[in-house]
Short mmCIF file of C-alpha atoms and ligand atoms in Angstrom, two decimals:
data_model
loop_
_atom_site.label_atom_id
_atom_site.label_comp_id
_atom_site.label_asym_id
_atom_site.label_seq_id
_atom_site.Cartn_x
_atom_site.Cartn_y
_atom_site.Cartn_z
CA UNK A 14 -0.46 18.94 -14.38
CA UNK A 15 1.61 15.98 -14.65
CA UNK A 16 3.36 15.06 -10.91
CA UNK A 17 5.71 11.94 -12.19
CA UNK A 18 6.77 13.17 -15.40
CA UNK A 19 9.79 10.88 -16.27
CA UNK A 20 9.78 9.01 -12.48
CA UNK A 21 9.83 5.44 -11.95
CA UNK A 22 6.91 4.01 -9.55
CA UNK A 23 7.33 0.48 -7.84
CA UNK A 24 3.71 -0.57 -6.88
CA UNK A 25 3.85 -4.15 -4.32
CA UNK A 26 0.29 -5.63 -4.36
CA UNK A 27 -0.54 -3.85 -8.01
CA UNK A 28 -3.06 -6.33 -9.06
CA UNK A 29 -5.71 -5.24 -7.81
CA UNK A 30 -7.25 -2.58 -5.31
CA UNK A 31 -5.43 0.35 -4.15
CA UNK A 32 -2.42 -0.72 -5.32
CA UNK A 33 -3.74 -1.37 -8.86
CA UNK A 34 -5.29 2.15 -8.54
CA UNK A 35 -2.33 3.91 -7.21
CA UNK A 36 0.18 1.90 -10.39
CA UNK A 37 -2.66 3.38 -13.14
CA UNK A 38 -2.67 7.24 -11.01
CA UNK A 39 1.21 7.02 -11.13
CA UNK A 40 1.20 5.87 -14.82
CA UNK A 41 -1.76 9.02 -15.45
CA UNK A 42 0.56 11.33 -13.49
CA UNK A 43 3.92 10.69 -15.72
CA UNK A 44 5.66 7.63 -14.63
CA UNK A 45 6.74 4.28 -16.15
CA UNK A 46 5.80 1.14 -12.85
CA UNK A 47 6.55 -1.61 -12.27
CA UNK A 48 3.96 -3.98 -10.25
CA UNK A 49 4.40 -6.86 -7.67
CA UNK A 50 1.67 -9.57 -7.17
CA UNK A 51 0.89 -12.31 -5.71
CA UNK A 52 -1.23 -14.57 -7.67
CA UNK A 53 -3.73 -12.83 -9.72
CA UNK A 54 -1.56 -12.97 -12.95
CA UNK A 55 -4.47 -12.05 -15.56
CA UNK A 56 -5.37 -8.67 -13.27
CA UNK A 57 -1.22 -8.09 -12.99
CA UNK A 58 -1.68 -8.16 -17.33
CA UNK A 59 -4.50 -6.57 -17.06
CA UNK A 60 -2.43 -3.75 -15.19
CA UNK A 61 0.05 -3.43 -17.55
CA UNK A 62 -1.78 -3.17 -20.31
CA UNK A 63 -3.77 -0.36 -19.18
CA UNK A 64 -0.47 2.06 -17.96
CA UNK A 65 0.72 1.26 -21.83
CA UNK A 66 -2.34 2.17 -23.26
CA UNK A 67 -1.98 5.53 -21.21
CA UNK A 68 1.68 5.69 -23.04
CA UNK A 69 4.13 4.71 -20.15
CA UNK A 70 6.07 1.29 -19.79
CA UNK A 71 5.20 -1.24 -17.27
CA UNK A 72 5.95 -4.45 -15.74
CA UNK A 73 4.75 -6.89 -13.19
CA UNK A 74 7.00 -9.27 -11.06
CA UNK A 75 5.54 -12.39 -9.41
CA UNK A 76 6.57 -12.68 -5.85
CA UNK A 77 5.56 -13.17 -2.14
CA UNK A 78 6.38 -10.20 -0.69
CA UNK A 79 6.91 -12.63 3.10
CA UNK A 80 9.74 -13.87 1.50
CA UNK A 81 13.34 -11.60 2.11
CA UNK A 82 14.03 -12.33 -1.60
CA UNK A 83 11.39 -11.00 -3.40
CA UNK A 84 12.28 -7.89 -2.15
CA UNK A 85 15.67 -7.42 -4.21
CA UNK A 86 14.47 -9.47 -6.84
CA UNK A 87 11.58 -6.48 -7.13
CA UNK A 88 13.62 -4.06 -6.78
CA UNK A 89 16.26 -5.57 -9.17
CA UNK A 90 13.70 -5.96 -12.36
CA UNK A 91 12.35 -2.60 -11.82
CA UNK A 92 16.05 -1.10 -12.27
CA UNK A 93 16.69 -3.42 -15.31
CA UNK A 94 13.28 -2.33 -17.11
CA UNK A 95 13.78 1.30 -16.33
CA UNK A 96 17.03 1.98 -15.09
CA UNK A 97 16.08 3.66 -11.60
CA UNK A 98 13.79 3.59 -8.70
CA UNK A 99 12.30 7.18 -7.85
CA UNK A 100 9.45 5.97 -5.87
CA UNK A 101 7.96 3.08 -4.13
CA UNK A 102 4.59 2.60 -2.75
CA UNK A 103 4.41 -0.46 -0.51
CA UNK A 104 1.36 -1.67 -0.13
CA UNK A 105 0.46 -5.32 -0.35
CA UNK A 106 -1.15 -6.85 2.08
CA UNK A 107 -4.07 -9.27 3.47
CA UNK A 108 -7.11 -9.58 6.30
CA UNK A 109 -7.81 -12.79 6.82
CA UNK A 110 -10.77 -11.53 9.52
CA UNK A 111 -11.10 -14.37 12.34
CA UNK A 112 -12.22 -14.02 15.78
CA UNK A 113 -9.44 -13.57 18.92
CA UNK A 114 -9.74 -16.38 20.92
CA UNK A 115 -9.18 -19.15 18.22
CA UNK A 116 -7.28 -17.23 16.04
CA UNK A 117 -4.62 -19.82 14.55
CA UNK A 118 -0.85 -19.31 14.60
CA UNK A 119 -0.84 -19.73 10.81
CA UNK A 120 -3.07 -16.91 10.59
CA UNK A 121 -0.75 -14.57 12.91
CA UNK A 122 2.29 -15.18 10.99
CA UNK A 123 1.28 -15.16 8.00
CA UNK A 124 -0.50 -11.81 8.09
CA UNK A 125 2.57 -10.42 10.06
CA UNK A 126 4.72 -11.69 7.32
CA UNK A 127 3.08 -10.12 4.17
CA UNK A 128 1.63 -7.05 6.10
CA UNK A 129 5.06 -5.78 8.41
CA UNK A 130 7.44 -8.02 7.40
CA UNK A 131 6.59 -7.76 3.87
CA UNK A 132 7.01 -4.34 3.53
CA UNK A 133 10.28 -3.85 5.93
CA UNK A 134 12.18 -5.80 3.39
CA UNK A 135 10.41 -3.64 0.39
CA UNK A 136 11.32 -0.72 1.81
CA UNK A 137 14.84 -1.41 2.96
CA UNK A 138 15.84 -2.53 -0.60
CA UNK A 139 14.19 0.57 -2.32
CA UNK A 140 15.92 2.38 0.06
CA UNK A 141 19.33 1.20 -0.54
CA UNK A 142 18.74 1.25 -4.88
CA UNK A 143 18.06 4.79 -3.72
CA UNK A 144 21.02 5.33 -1.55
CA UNK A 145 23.07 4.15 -4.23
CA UNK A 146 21.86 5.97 -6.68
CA UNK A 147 22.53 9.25 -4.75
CA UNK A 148 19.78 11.16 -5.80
CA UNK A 149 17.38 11.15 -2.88
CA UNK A 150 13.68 8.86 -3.04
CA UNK A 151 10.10 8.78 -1.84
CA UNK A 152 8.69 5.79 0.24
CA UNK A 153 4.89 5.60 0.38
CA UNK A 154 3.46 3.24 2.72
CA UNK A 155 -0.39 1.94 2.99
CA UNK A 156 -0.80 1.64 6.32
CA UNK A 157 -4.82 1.71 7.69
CA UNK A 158 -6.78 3.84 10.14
CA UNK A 159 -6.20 0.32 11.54
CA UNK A 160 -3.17 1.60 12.99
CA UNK A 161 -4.75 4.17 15.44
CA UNK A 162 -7.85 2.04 15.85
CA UNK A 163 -8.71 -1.33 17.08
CA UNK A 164 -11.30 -3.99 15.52
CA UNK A 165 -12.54 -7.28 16.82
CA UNK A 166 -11.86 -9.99 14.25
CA UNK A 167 -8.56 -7.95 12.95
CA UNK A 168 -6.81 -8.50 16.21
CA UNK A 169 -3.79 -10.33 14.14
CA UNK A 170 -3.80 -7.30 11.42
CA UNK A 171 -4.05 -3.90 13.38
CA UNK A 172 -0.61 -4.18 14.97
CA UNK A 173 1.01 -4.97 11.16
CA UNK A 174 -0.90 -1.80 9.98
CA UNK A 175 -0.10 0.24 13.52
CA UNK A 176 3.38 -1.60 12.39
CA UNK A 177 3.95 -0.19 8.81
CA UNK A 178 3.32 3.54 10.38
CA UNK A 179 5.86 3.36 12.63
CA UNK A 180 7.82 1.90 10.10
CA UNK A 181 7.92 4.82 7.87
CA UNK A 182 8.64 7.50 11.05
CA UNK A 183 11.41 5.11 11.67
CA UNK A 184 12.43 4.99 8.00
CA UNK A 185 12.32 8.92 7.82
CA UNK A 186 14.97 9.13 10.62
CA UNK A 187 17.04 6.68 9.28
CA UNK A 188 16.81 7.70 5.37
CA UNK A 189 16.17 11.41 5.37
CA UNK A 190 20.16 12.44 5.45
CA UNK A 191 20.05 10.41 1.92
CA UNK A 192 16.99 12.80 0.72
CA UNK A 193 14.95 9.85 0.89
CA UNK A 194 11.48 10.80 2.37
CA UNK A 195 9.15 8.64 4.02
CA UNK A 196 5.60 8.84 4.48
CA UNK A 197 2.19 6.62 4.98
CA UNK A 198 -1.25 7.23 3.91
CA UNK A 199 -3.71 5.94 6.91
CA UNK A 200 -6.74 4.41 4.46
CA UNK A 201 -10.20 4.11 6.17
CA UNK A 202 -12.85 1.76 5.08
CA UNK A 203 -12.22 1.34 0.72
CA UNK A 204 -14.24 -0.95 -0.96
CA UNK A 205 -11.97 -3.93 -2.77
CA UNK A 206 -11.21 -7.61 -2.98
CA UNK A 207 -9.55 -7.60 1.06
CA UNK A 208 -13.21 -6.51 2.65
CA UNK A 209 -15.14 -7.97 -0.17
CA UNK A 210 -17.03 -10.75 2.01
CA UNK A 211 -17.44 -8.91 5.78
CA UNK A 212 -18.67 -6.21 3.69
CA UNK A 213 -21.43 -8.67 2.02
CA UNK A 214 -23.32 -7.94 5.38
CA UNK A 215 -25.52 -5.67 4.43
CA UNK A 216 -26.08 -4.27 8.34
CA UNK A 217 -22.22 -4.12 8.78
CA UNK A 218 -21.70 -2.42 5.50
CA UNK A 219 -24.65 0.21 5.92
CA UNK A 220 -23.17 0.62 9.67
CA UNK A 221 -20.11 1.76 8.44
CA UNK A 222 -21.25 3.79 5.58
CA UNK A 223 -22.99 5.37 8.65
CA UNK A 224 -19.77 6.32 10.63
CA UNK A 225 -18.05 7.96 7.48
CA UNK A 226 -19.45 11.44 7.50
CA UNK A 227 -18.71 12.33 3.99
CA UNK A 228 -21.26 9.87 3.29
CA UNK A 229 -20.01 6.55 1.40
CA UNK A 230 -17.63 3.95 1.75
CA UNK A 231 -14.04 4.52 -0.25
CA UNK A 232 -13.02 3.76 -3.90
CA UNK A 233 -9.77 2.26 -4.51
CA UNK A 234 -9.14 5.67 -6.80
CA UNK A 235 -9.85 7.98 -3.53
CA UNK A 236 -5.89 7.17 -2.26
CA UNK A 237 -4.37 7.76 -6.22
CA UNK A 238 -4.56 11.54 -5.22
CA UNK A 239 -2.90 11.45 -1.59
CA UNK A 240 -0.53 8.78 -2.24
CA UNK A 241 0.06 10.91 -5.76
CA UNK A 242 0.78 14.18 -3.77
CA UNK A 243 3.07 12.38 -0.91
CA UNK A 244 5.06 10.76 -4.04
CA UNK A 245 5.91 14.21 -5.49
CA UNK A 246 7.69 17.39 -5.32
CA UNK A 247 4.64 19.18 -4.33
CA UNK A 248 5.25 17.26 -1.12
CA UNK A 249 9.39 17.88 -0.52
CA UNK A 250 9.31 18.96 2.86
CA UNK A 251 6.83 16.04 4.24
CA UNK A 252 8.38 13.47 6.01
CA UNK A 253 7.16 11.38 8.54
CA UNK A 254 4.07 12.08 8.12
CA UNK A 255 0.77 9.94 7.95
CA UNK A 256 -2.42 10.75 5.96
CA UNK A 257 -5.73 9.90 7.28
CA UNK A 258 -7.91 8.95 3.91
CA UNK A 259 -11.04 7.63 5.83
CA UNK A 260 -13.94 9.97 4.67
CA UNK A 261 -13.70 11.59 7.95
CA UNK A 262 -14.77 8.54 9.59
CA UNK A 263 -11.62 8.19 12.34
CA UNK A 264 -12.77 11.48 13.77
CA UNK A 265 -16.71 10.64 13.98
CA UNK A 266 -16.86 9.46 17.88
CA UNK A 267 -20.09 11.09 18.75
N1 LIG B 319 -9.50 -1.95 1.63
C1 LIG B 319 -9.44 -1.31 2.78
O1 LIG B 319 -10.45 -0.95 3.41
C2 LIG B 319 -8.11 -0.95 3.35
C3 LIG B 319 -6.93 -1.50 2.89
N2 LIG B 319 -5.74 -1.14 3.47
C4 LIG B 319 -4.48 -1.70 3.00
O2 LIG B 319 -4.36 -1.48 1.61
C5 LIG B 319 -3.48 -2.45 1.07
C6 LIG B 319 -4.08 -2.98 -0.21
O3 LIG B 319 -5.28 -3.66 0.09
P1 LIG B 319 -6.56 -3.64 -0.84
O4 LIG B 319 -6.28 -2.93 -2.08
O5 LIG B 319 -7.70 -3.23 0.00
O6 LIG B 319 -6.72 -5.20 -1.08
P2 LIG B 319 -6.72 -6.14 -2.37
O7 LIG B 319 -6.99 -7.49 -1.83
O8 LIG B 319 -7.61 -5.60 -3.43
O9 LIG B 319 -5.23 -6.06 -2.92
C7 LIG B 319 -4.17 -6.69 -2.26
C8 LIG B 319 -2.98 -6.68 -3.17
O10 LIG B 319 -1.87 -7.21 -2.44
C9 LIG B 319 -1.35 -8.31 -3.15
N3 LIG B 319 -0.80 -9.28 -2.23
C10 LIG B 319 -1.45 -9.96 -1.24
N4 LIG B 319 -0.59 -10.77 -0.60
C11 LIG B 319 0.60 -10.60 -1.20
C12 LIG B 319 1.86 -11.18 -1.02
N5 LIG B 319 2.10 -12.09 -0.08
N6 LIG B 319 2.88 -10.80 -1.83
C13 LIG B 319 2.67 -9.88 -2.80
N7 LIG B 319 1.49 -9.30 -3.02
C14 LIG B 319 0.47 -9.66 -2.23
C15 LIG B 319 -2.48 -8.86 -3.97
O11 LIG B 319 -1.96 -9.61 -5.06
P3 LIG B 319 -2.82 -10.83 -5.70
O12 LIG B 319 -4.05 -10.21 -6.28
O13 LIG B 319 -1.93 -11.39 -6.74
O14 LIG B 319 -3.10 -11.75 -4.55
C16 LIG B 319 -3.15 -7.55 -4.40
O15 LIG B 319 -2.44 -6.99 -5.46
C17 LIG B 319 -3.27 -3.49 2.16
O16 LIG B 319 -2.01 -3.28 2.77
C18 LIG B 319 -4.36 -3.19 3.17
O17 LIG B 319 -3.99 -3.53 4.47
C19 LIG B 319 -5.68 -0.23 4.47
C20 LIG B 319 -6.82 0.33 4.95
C21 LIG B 319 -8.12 0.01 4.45
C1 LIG B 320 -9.97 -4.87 5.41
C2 LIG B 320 -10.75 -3.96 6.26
O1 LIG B 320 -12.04 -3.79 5.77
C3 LIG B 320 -10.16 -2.62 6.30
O2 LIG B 320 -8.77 -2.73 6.45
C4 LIG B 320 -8.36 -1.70 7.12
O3 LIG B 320 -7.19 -1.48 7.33
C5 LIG B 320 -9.50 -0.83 7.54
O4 LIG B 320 -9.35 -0.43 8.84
C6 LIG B 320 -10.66 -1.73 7.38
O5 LIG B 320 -10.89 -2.44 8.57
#
């Protein structure tokens, strides 16, 4: 069963990752996207070409989502390319891992510029294309497990992922007499280009395989299904609401 039959997606950080797998799912499930990057234009073609050879249209748009005007630029080339914005799933983001103590400013503003930043102005201009096109929406942020937990060297990147969760309860307050629901999917420990290197430590990598009780690490393809689900009618009535997709591994304590 097709859940996005006819819907347009708008995928920030599409390149590669969850993002990349959450633009093909959409594209799988129905719906024409359109993709935001940063830098990685060959993976951003690479993108597109694989949601049109699945028979749906698809573009990607260059553009720092830290800066307030790539935002309605985004927004504004989706609408062009496919008339409408049904659904956005904001999700770009970085983790530059560094230890507390001499963590530098750069590092703090920049990762709370991309991370919260980032996706408050992605979400507040899908949310007024919405708005003005009367017809209700769906706002799927990727938060973390990051947001309910703590981690040494990610002392600059928690609070932007605890951040982006609050920022979609907020979001469903403010958005849901417009129809517009809002919703984040709490990712655990998924194996892509962000962890690539801490997760080259073999004893850090078989630790945390070790905490996940259903066994293995994530795939960028295990959030297509909840982020999927949130993005459709199947979900109407959920709003406000954050998905744990960790393997089970937030629970495992003891
Ligand atoms: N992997 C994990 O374990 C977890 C990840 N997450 C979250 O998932 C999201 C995606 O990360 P993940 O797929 O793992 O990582 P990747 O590094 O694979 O993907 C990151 C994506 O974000 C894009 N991006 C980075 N910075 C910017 C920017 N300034 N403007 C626009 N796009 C940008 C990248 O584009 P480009 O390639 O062009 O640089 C890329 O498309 C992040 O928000 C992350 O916090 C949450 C929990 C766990
Ligand atoms: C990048 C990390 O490996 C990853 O990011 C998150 O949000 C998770 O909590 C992991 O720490």
């Amino acid at each position: 069963m097709k859940l996005l039959e006819g819907k347009t997606v708008l995928v920030t950080g599409g390149s590669t990752g969850i993002g990349r797998a959450a633009a093909i799912g959409a594209a799988r499930h129905g719906a024409d996207v359109a993709i935001n990057y940063a830098s990685s234009d060959n993976k951003a073609r690479s993108c597109v070409a694989e949601i049109e050879a699945l028979g749906q249209r698809a573009i990607a748009v260059k553009g720092d989502v830290a800066d307030p005007a790539t935002s309605g630029e985004f927004i504004a080339r989706g609408v062009e390319a496919f008339g409408r914005v049904d659904v956005l799933v904001s999700n770009a983001g970085i983790c530059p891992f560094h230890a507390f103590l001499d963590m530098p400013v750069e590092t703090v503003d920049r990762t709370f510029r991309v991370n919260l930043h980032g996706a408050y102005y992605m979400v507040q201009a899908a949310a007024r294309q919405m708005v003005e096109q009367g017809e209700g929406g769906v706002i799927v942020a990727v938060s973390s497990i990051s947001a309910l937990v703590g981690g040494e060297f990610q002392t600059h990147y928690t609070p932007t992922k605890a951040g982006v969760h609050s920022l979609m309860q907020s979001a469903a307050i403010a958005l849901g007499k417009h129809g517009i629901r809002c919703n984040s999917v709490l990712p655990g420990t998924i194996l892509t280009e962000i962890n690539k290197d801490d997760l080259a430590d073999d004893a850090k990598r078989a630790y945390m395989e070790s905490r996940t009780p259903l066994g293995r690490l994530g795939q960028p393809e295990d959030l297509v299904g909840p982020i999927v689900f949130l993005a459709s009618d199947m979900a109407e009535y959920v709003t406000g609401a954050a998905l744990l997709v960790d393997g089970g591994m937030f629970v495992n304590l003891q």
